[in-house]
Amino acid sequence: EGLVEFHSMPWSPLQKSASAGLAIGSTLIAGILWIFHSNGGAAGYDTNPSMRMQILGLFMVSIANFTVFTVLARKSADERDQAVLGWAPQVQAISVLLLLVAAWCVTLPVRFHSEGSVPTIYFYLISGSAWLVYMLTYFAGVILGSWVAPRHGQR
């Protein structure tokens, strides 16, 4: 009964901001991935300055997206939203660790084992992808926290 009551409540400004930030951030990441893959992947990124500038531009827009929606959300957070904000860092930490360990620290050494070293371009990709995952999982953590917090007695 309490869960049904919660789901029938209108979305708070925090939830609206997180949803908008997640949608825009996902679109920016899709754009970065499309540019990256359509221009030759890591080799293209290393040799094509135009590709690097396009990706850097979208990356900077993603930072602005994160900043704007985070400030808007925190500015209007009520008591219920404060409890929800506690979930976002938990989701972020797990996601970034999984990305760094599973996706990068495991796959890169396997991929470049025969060469003996990982090309330096991948260090840029690691830092960029960590930021993008951090940003998206903050918004996802807020949305997840909005759903989970009431189930654990946090209102």
mmCIF file of C-alpha atoms in Angstrom:
data_model
loop_
_atom_site.group_PDB
_atom_site.id
_atom_site.type_symbol
_atom_site.label_atom_id
_atom_site.label_comp_id
_atom_site.label_asym_id
_atom_site.label_seq_id
_atom_site.Cartn_x
_atom_site.Cartn_y
_atom_site.Cartn_z
ATOM 1 C CA GLU A 1 0.000 0.000 0.000
ATOM 2 C CA GLY A 2 2.802 2.443 0.876
ATOM 3 C CA LEU A 3 4.592 1.617 -2.376
ATOM 4 C CA VAL A 4 1.464 2.265 -4.418
ATOM 5 C CA GLU A 5 1.106 5.585 -2.610
ATOM 6 C CA PHE A 6 4.689 6.503 -3.452
ATOM 7 C CA HIS A 7 4.360 5.637 -7.144
ATOM 8 C CA SER A 8 1.214 7.731 -7.465
ATOM 9 C CA MET A 9 3.031 10.796 -6.110
ATOM 10 C CA PRO A 10 4.118 13.420 -8.652
ATOM 11 C CA TRP A 11 7.805 13.479 -9.519
ATOM 12 C CA SER A 12 9.910 15.860 -7.504
ATOM 13 C CA PRO A 13 12.160 18.424 -9.222
ATOM 14 C CA LEU A 14 15.093 16.161 -8.297
ATOM 15 C CA GLN A 15 13.592 13.214 -10.164
ATOM 16 C CA LYS A 16 12.716 15.388 -13.168
ATOM 17 C CA SER A 17 16.231 16.833 -13.292
ATOM 18 C CA ALA A 18 17.813 13.391 -12.984
ATOM 19 C CA SER A 19 15.624 12.007 -15.779
ATOM 20 C CA ALA A 20 16.454 14.909 -18.087
ATOM 21 C CA GLY A 21 20.150 14.640 -17.235
ATOM 22 C CA LEU A 22 20.100 10.900 -17.878
ATOM 23 C CA ALA A 23 18.344 11.306 -21.235
ATOM 24 C CA ILE A 24 20.661 14.082 -22.433
ATOM 25 C CA GLY A 25 23.762 12.315 -21.082
ATOM 26 C CA SER A 26 22.802 9.066 -22.800
ATOM 27 C CA THR A 27 22.336 10.941 -26.074
ATOM 28 C CA LEU A 28 25.752 12.599 -25.714
ATOM 29 C CA ILE A 29 27.417 9.257 -25.020
ATOM 30 C CA ALA A 30 25.688 7.726 -28.039
ATOM 31 C CA GLY A 31 27.038 10.616 -30.130
ATOM 32 C CA ILE A 32 30.557 10.131 -28.799
ATOM 33 C CA LEU A 33 30.412 6.390 -29.514
ATOM 34 C CA TRP A 34 29.058 6.979 -33.014
ATOM 35 C CA ILE A 35 31.823 9.492 -33.844
ATOM 36 C CA PHE A 36 34.431 7.204 -32.324
ATOM 37 C CA HIS A 37 33.384 4.069 -34.205
ATOM 38 C CA SER A 38 32.561 5.737 -37.522
ATOM 39 C CA ASN A 39 36.011 7.363 -37.671
ATOM 40 C CA GLY A 40 38.225 4.371 -37.042
ATOM 41 C CA GLY A 41 38.089 3.844 -33.274
ATOM 42 C CA ALA A 42 41.273 4.299 -31.243
ATOM 43 C CA ALA A 43 43.491 4.523 -34.337
ATOM 44 C CA GLY A 44 41.307 7.293 -35.759
ATOM 45 C CA TYR A 45 41.236 9.115 -32.449
ATOM 46 C CA ASP A 46 45.022 9.040 -32.359
ATOM 47 C CA THR A 47 45.505 10.393 -35.884
ATOM 48 C CA ASN A 48 42.424 12.522 -36.652
ATOM 49 C CA PRO A 49 42.417 15.946 -34.897
ATOM 50 C CA SER A 50 38.901 16.715 -36.160
ATOM 51 C CA MET A 51 37.570 13.570 -34.506
ATOM 52 C CA ARG A 52 39.328 14.446 -31.251
ATOM 53 C CA MET A 53 37.797 17.947 -31.256
ATOM 54 C CA GLN A 54 34.298 16.584 -31.928
ATOM 55 C CA ILE A 55 34.601 14.098 -29.080
ATOM 56 C CA LEU A 56 36.119 16.726 -26.788
ATOM 57 C CA GLY A 57 33.242 19.076 -27.619
ATOM 58 C CA LEU A 58 30.624 16.460 -26.719
ATOM 59 C CA PHE A 59 32.598 15.576 -23.621
ATOM 60 C CA MET A 60 32.574 19.236 -22.501
ATOM 61 C CA VAL A 61 28.827 19.429 -23.160
ATOM 62 C CA SER A 62 28.401 16.333 -20.966
ATOM 63 C CA ILE A 63 30.252 18.108 -18.140
ATOM 64 C CA ALA A 64 27.965 21.116 -18.542
ATOM 65 C CA ASN A 65 24.930 18.808 -18.602
ATOM 66 C CA PHE A 66 26.011 17.150 -15.370
ATOM 67 C CA THR A 67 26.739 20.476 -13.679
ATOM 68 C CA VAL A 68 23.495 22.175 -14.695
ATOM 69 C CA PHE A 69 21.188 19.309 -13.763
ATOM 70 C CA THR A 70 23.033 18.563 -10.515
ATOM 71 C CA VAL A 71 22.821 22.195 -9.381
ATOM 72 C CA LEU A 72 19.151 22.435 -10.376
ATOM 73 C CA ALA A 73 18.340 19.221 -8.539
ATOM 74 C CA ARG A 74 20.162 20.097 -5.331
ATOM 75 C CA LYS A 75 18.755 23.626 -5.266
ATOM 76 C CA SER A 76 15.191 22.342 -5.056
ATOM 77 C CA ALA A 77 15.743 19.183 -2.963
ATOM 78 C CA ASP A 78 13.293 18.654 -0.130
ATOM 79 C CA GLU A 79 13.593 16.225 2.804
ATOM 80 C CA ARG A 80 12.555 13.208 0.754
ATOM 81 C CA ASP A 81 15.048 14.143 -1.963
ATOM 82 C CA GLN A 82 17.894 14.365 0.557
ATOM 83 C CA ALA A 83 17.428 10.675 1.337
ATOM 84 C CA VAL A 84 17.376 9.899 -2.373
ATOM 85 C CA LEU A 85 20.632 11.795 -2.947
ATOM 86 C CA GLY A 86 22.359 9.289 -0.661
ATOM 87 C CA TRP A 87 21.822 6.509 -3.202
ATOM 88 C CA ALA A 88 23.556 8.180 -6.132
ATOM 89 C CA PRO A 89 27.158 7.853 -4.823
ATOM 90 C CA GLN A 90 26.600 4.174 -4.040
ATOM 91 C CA VAL A 91 25.546 3.464 -7.610
ATOM 92 C CA GLN A 92 28.380 5.623 -8.968
ATOM 93 C CA ALA A 93 31.119 3.896 -7.009
ATOM 94 C CA ILE A 94 30.093 0.406 -8.074
ATOM 95 C CA SER A 95 29.645 1.401 -11.714
ATOM 96 C CA VAL A 96 32.967 3.207 -12.078
ATOM 97 C CA LEU A 97 34.823 0.371 -10.365
ATOM 98 C CA LEU A 98 33.196 -2.184 -12.644
ATOM 99 C CA LEU A 99 34.095 -0.099 -15.686
ATOM 100 C CA LEU A 100 37.699 0.419 -14.669
ATOM 101 C CA VAL A 101 38.347 -3.114 -13.499
ATOM 102 C CA ALA A 102 36.199 -5.227 -15.802
ATOM 103 C CA ALA A 103 36.185 -3.217 -18.974
ATOM 104 C CA TRP A 104 39.634 -1.678 -18.975
ATOM 105 C CA CYS A 105 42.020 -3.477 -16.610
ATOM 106 C CA VAL A 106 40.985 -6.901 -17.839
ATOM 107 C CA THR A 107 40.382 -6.361 -21.554
ATOM 108 C CA LEU A 108 43.332 -4.096 -22.397
ATOM 109 C CA PRO A 109 46.087 -6.410 -21.145
ATOM 110 C CA VAL A 110 44.438 -9.325 -22.931
ATOM 111 C CA ARG A 111 44.090 -7.323 -26.157
ATOM 112 C CA PHE A 112 47.655 -5.955 -26.144
ATOM 113 C CA HIS A 113 49.491 -8.842 -24.480
ATOM 114 C CA SER A 114 51.475 -9.739 -27.588
ATOM 115 C CA GLU A 115 52.615 -6.124 -28.100
ATOM 116 C CA GLY A 116 53.879 -5.882 -24.528
ATOM 117 C CA SER A 117 52.271 -2.502 -23.751
ATOM 118 C CA VAL A 118 48.992 -0.657 -24.086
ATOM 119 C CA PRO A 119 48.993 2.343 -26.481
ATOM 120 C CA THR A 120 48.788 5.662 -24.641
ATOM 121 C CA ILE A 121 45.577 6.628 -26.415
ATOM 122 C CA TYR A 122 43.707 4.200 -24.195
ATOM 123 C CA PHE A 123 44.583 6.186 -21.083
ATOM 124 C CA TYR A 124 42.588 9.108 -22.498
ATOM 125 C CA LEU A 125 39.730 6.752 -23.247
ATOM 126 C CA ILE A 126 39.846 5.331 -19.716
ATOM 127 C CA SER A 127 39.587 8.748 -18.074
ATOM 128 C CA GLY A 128 36.842 9.922 -20.440
ATOM 129 C CA SER A 129 34.758 6.797 -20.053
ATOM 130 C CA ALA A 130 35.134 6.894 -16.261
ATOM 131 C CA TRP A 131 33.753 10.436 -16.220
ATOM 132 C CA LEU A 132 30.861 9.575 -18.524
ATOM 133 C CA VAL A 133 29.902 6.532 -16.465
ATOM 134 C CA TYR A 134 30.207 8.607 -13.275
ATOM 135 C CA MET A 135 27.853 11.222 -14.726
ATOM 136 C CA LEU A 136 25.222 8.801 -16.005
ATOM 137 C CA THR A 137 25.224 6.667 -12.893
ATOM 138 C CA TYR A 138 24.691 9.729 -10.701
ATOM 139 C CA PHE A 139 21.427 10.394 -12.511
ATOM 140 C CA ALA A 140 20.565 6.692 -12.530
ATOM 141 C CA GLY A 141 21.374 6.528 -8.801
ATOM 142 C CA VAL A 142 18.970 9.384 -8.086
ATOM 143 C CA ILE A 143 16.209 7.650 -10.036
ATOM 144 C CA LEU A 144 17.006 4.313 -8.387
ATOM 145 C CA GLY A 145 17.104 5.992 -4.981
ATOM 146 C CA SER A 146 13.663 7.484 -5.630
ATOM 147 C CA TRP A 147 12.355 3.973 -6.054
ATOM 148 C CA VAL A 148 14.396 2.235 -3.329
ATOM 149 C CA ALA A 149 14.371 4.798 -0.501
ATOM 150 C CA PRO A 150 10.623 4.518 0.250
ATOM 151 C CA ARG A 151 10.922 0.722 0.366
ATOM 152 C CA HIS A 152 13.470 1.037 3.157
ATOM 153 C CA GLY A 153 11.492 3.448 5.283
ATOM 154 C CA GLN A 154 13.241 6.596 4.038
ATOM 155 C CA ARG A 155 10.761 9.256 3.049
#
